[in-house]
Coordinates of C-alpha atoms in Angstrom, one line a residue:
M1 CA 0.1 -2.4 22.8
Y2 CA 2.3 0.2 21.8
F3 CA 3.5 0.8 18.6
L4 CA 6.7 3.3 17.6
I5 CA 6.9 3.7 13.8
D6 CA 10.1 4.5 12.4
F7 CA 8.4 6.9 10.0
E8 CA 12.2 7.0 8.8
N9 CA 12.5 4.0 7.8
V10 CA 9.3 2.1 6.6
Q11 CA 6.7 5.1 5.7
S12 CA 2.9 4.6 5.2
E13 CA 3.5 1.3 3.4
G14 CA 4.4 1.4 7.0
L15 CA 1.2 1.9 8.4
R16 CA -0.5 -1.2 6.6
G17 CA -3.1 -2.5 8.6
T18 CA -4.1 1.2 10.5
Q19 CA -7.6 -0.4 10.5
Y20 CA -6.8 -3.1 12.8
L21 CA -5.7 -0.6 15.1
L22 CA -7.6 -0.1 19.0
E23 CA -8.9 2.2 20.8
E24 CA -6.7 1.0 23.9
D25 CA -4.0 1.1 21.4
T26 CA -1.2 3.1 21.4
V27 CA 1.1 5.4 18.4
I28 CA 3.9 7.4 18.1
I29 CA 5.2 8.3 14.8
F30 CA 9.2 8.5 14.9
F31 CA 10.2 11.3 11.9
S32 CA 12.3 13.8 11.0
Q33 CA 12.3 16.8 8.5
A34 CA 13.4 14.4 5.6
S35 CA 9.8 12.9 6.9
E36 CA 7.2 14.1 6.9
Q37 CA 4.4 13.4 4.4
I38 CA 1.9 11.2 5.3
Q39 CA -0.3 9.2 2.8
Q40 CA -4.5 11.4 4.7
G41 CA -6.3 7.9 4.3
C42 CA -3.3 6.2 6.8
F43 CA -3.4 9.1 9.2
R44 CA -8.0 8.9 9.7
Q45 CA -7.9 5.3 9.5
I46 CA -5.1 6.0 12.9
A47 CA -7.2 8.7 14.1
Q48 CA -11.2 6.9 14.0
S49 CA -9.6 3.6 15.5
F50 CA -10.0 6.6 18.4
C51 CA -6.4 5.2 19.6
H52 CA -3.3 7.1 21.7
L53 CA -1.1 9.1 18.3
D54 CA 1.1 11.0 19.1
I55 CA 4.3 12.0 16.7
C56 CA 7.9 13.3 17.8
K57 CA 9.4 14.7 15.0
L58 CA 14.2 14.6 15.5
K59 CA 15.6 18.1 16.1
K60 CA 19.5 17.5 14.8
T61 CA 20.3 15.4 12.4
G62 CA 22.2 12.6 12.8
K63 CA 22.9 9.1 11.8
N64 CA 20.9 6.3 13.6
A65 CA 19.5 9.4 15.7
L66 CA 15.8 8.5 14.9
D67 CA 16.8 5.0 15.9
F68 CA 18.2 6.4 19.3
Y69 CA 15.0 8.5 19.8
I70 CA 12.7 5.1 19.5
A71 CA 15.1 3.1 22.0
T72 CA 15.5 5.2 24.2
K73 CA 11.2 6.0 24.1
V74 CA 10.5 2.5 24.7
G75 CA 13.3 2.2 28.0
E76 CA 11.2 5.1 29.3
I77 CA 7.7 3.1 28.6
F78 CA 8.6 0.3 30.4
G79 CA 10.3 1.9 33.1
G80 CA 7.0 3.9 33.9
G81 CA 5.8 0.0 35.0
Y82 CA 4.3 -0.8 30.8
S83 CA 3.2 -4.4 31.2
G84 CA 2.2 -5.1 27.5
K85 CA 4.1 -5.2 24.9
A86 CA 6.2 -2.6 22.0
A87 CA 6.1 -2.5 18.9
I88 CA 9.5 -1.3 16.6
V89 CA 7.8 -0.9 12.8
S90 CA 10.8 -0.2 10.9
R91 CA 12.5 -2.7 8.4
D92 CA 15.5 -1.5 10.1
Q93 CA 17.4 -4.6 11.8
G94 CA 19.3 -2.8 14.2
F95 CA 16.3 -2.8 16.3
A96 CA 17.2 -6.2 17.0
A97 CA 19.3 -5.0 19.4
V98 CA 16.2 -3.9 21.5
K99 CA 13.6 -6.6 21.5
D100 CA 16.8 -9.1 23.0
Y101 CA 18.3 -7.0 25.6
W102 CA 14.3 -6.4 27.0
R103 CA 14.3 -10.1 26.4
L104 CA 17.7 -11.2 27.4
K105 CA 19.2 -8.5 29.7
A106 CA 16.5 -6.2 31.0
Q107 CA 14.4 -7.4 34.8
P108 CA 12.2 -7.5 34.9
K109 CA 12.0 -8.8 30.9
R110 CA 9.5 -7.4 27.9
E111 CA 8.2 -8.4 25.1
V112 CA 9.3 -6.2 21.7
V113 CA 8.5 -7.4 18.7
L114 CA 10.0 -6.2 15.4
G115 CA 8.0 -5.8 12.3
P116 CA 8.1 -3.8 8.2
T117 CA 4.0 -2.6 8.9
L118 CA 2.0 -2.9 12.0
E119 CA 0.0 -5.5 9.9
Q120 CA 3.1 -7.8 10.6
C121 CA 4.0 -6.6 14.4
I122 CA 0.1 -6.8 15.3
L123 CA 0.6 -10.5 13.7
S124 CA 4.6 -11.3 15.6
A125 CA 2.4 -10.2 18.8
N126 CA 0.2 -13.9 18.6
E127 CA -2.3 -11.9 20.7
N128 CA -5.3 -13.5 22.4
R129 CA -7.8 -11.1 19.7
T130 CA -9.7 -10.9 16.6
R131 CA -7.2 -8.8 15.0
T132 CA -4.5 -11.2 15.0
C133 CA -6.6 -14.0 13.8
Q134 CA -8.9 -11.5 10.3
I135 CA -5.3 -10.6 9.8
R136 CA -4.1 -14.4 9.5
E137 CA -6.9 -14.7 6.7
Q138 CA -5.9 -12.6 5.1
L139 CA -1.9 -13.6 4.6
K140 CA -2.6 -17.0 4.5
H141 CA -1.9 -18.5 1.1
V142 CA -4.7 -20.7 -0.5
K143 CA -5.3 -22.1 -4.3
L144 CA -5.4 -20.0 -7.0
E145 CA -7.7 -21.6 -9.5
T146 CA -9.8 -23.2 -6.1
E147 CA -10.6 -19.3 -5.4
F148 CA -11.1 -18.3 -9.0
A149 CA -13.2 -21.0 -9.6
R150 CA -15.3 -19.7 -6.2
Y151 CA -14.9 -16.1 -8.1
Q152 CA -16.7 -17.5 -10.8
E153 CA -19.9 -19.6 -8.8
Q154 CA -20.3 -16.0 -7.4
M155 CA -20.4 -14.0 -10.9
R156 CA -23.1 -17.1 -11.1
M157 CA -24.8 -16.5 -8.8
R158 CA -24.8 -12.4 -9.5
K159 CA -26.5 -12.6 -12.1
I160 CA -29.3 -15.2 -11.3
L161 CA -30.4 -13.3 -9.1
E162 CA -30.4 -9.4 -10.9
K163 CA -32.2 -12.1 -13.2
T164 CA -34.4 -12.2 -10.0
F165 CA -34.9 -8.9 -9.2
A166 CA -34.9 -7.2 -12.7
D167 CA -36.9 -4.6 -12.7
T168 CA -38.2 -4.5 -8.5
V169 CA -37.4 -1.7 -5.7
Y170 CA -35.0 -4.8 -4.8
E171 CA -32.8 -4.7 -8.4
G172 CA -30.5 -2.7 -6.3
Q173 CA -31.0 -4.1 -3.0
V174 CA -28.6 -7.9 -4.7
G175 CA -25.2 -7.3 -2.8
A176 CA -27.2 -7.1 0.6
I177 CA -29.3 -10.1 -0.9
Q178 CA -26.6 -12.4 -2.7
S179 CA -23.9 -11.7 1.3
L180 CA -27.5 -13.5 3.2
L181 CA -27.5 -16.2 0.4
E182 CA -24.1 -17.1 0.8
K183 CA -24.2 -17.2 4.6
Q184 CA -27.5 -18.9 4.7
S185 CA -27.7 -22.7 6.1
G186 CA -30.7 -23.5 5.3
R187 CA -34.3 -22.1 4.9
K188 CA -35.2 -20.5 7.8
I189 CA -32.2 -18.8 8.4
L190 CA -32.8 -17.5 5.2
Y191 CA -36.2 -15.9 6.3
L192 CA -35.1 -14.4 9.8
D193 CA -31.8 -12.8 8.2
S194 CA -34.0 -11.0 5.4
V195 CA -36.9 -9.8 8.4
K196 CA -33.8 -8.8 10.1
T197 CA -31.8 -6.8 6.9
F198 CA -35.0 -5.4 5.3
G199 CA -37.6 -6.0 7.1
K200 CA -40.7 -8.1 8.0
R201 CA -42.8 -6.1 4.4
D202 CA -39.7 -6.4 2.7
G203 CA -37.6 -9.4 3.9
L204 CA -40.5 -11.9 3.6
E205 CA -41.0 -10.8 -0.9
I206 CA -36.8 -10.7 -0.9
Y207 CA -37.1 -14.0 1.0
R208 CA -40.3 -15.5 -1.6
R209 CA -38.4 -14.6 -5.5
M210 CA -34.6 -16.1 -3.9
K211 CA -35.4 -19.3 -1.2
R212 CA -35.8 -21.7 -4.4
L213 CA -32.3 -20.5 -4.8
A214 CA -31.3 -21.2 -0.7
G215 CA -31.5 -24.9 -1.5

């Protein structure tokens, strides 16, 4: 998937969702002299995804000049034979015209998705991919009281585990132990996961101490 970033418009906030980038994605950041600074963490995440990355700096300033760069690049991408989806990351509603042209006028038709962040563009693309499901899960609304009750239960269990493994060589691994306990579906699975995670000797000892908590 292509992501064309209107960086002058969205700045680093528009790069929210870089953790969902894939190697086969292409990210092109369009910027001007007025928008040359990027958060280092955002850039590192893009680089670590191993996607294809390019940048395009505006040559001469002018009204909507960077928008014309982006619209032209969309034409270049589709004109080169690309048949996938292209996303324009921008809050500028004027890009709706680019989307409409490729959806209604172009032959063959192509899909352009719009959004203020990478994350929203991935969601709008509605790909049949794991990342779409992950974003939906992160963005869905949940009942505050229900989530708080779950948090309280986790804290209660954390204190029990800290007491259970206090003064042992495993007291620094309580977080990992709790993760195993929370996802377990019976003592047999808990035992197998413990051995797989901590090794046979340590896994068996850890399992012995927490099996009574597994129910």
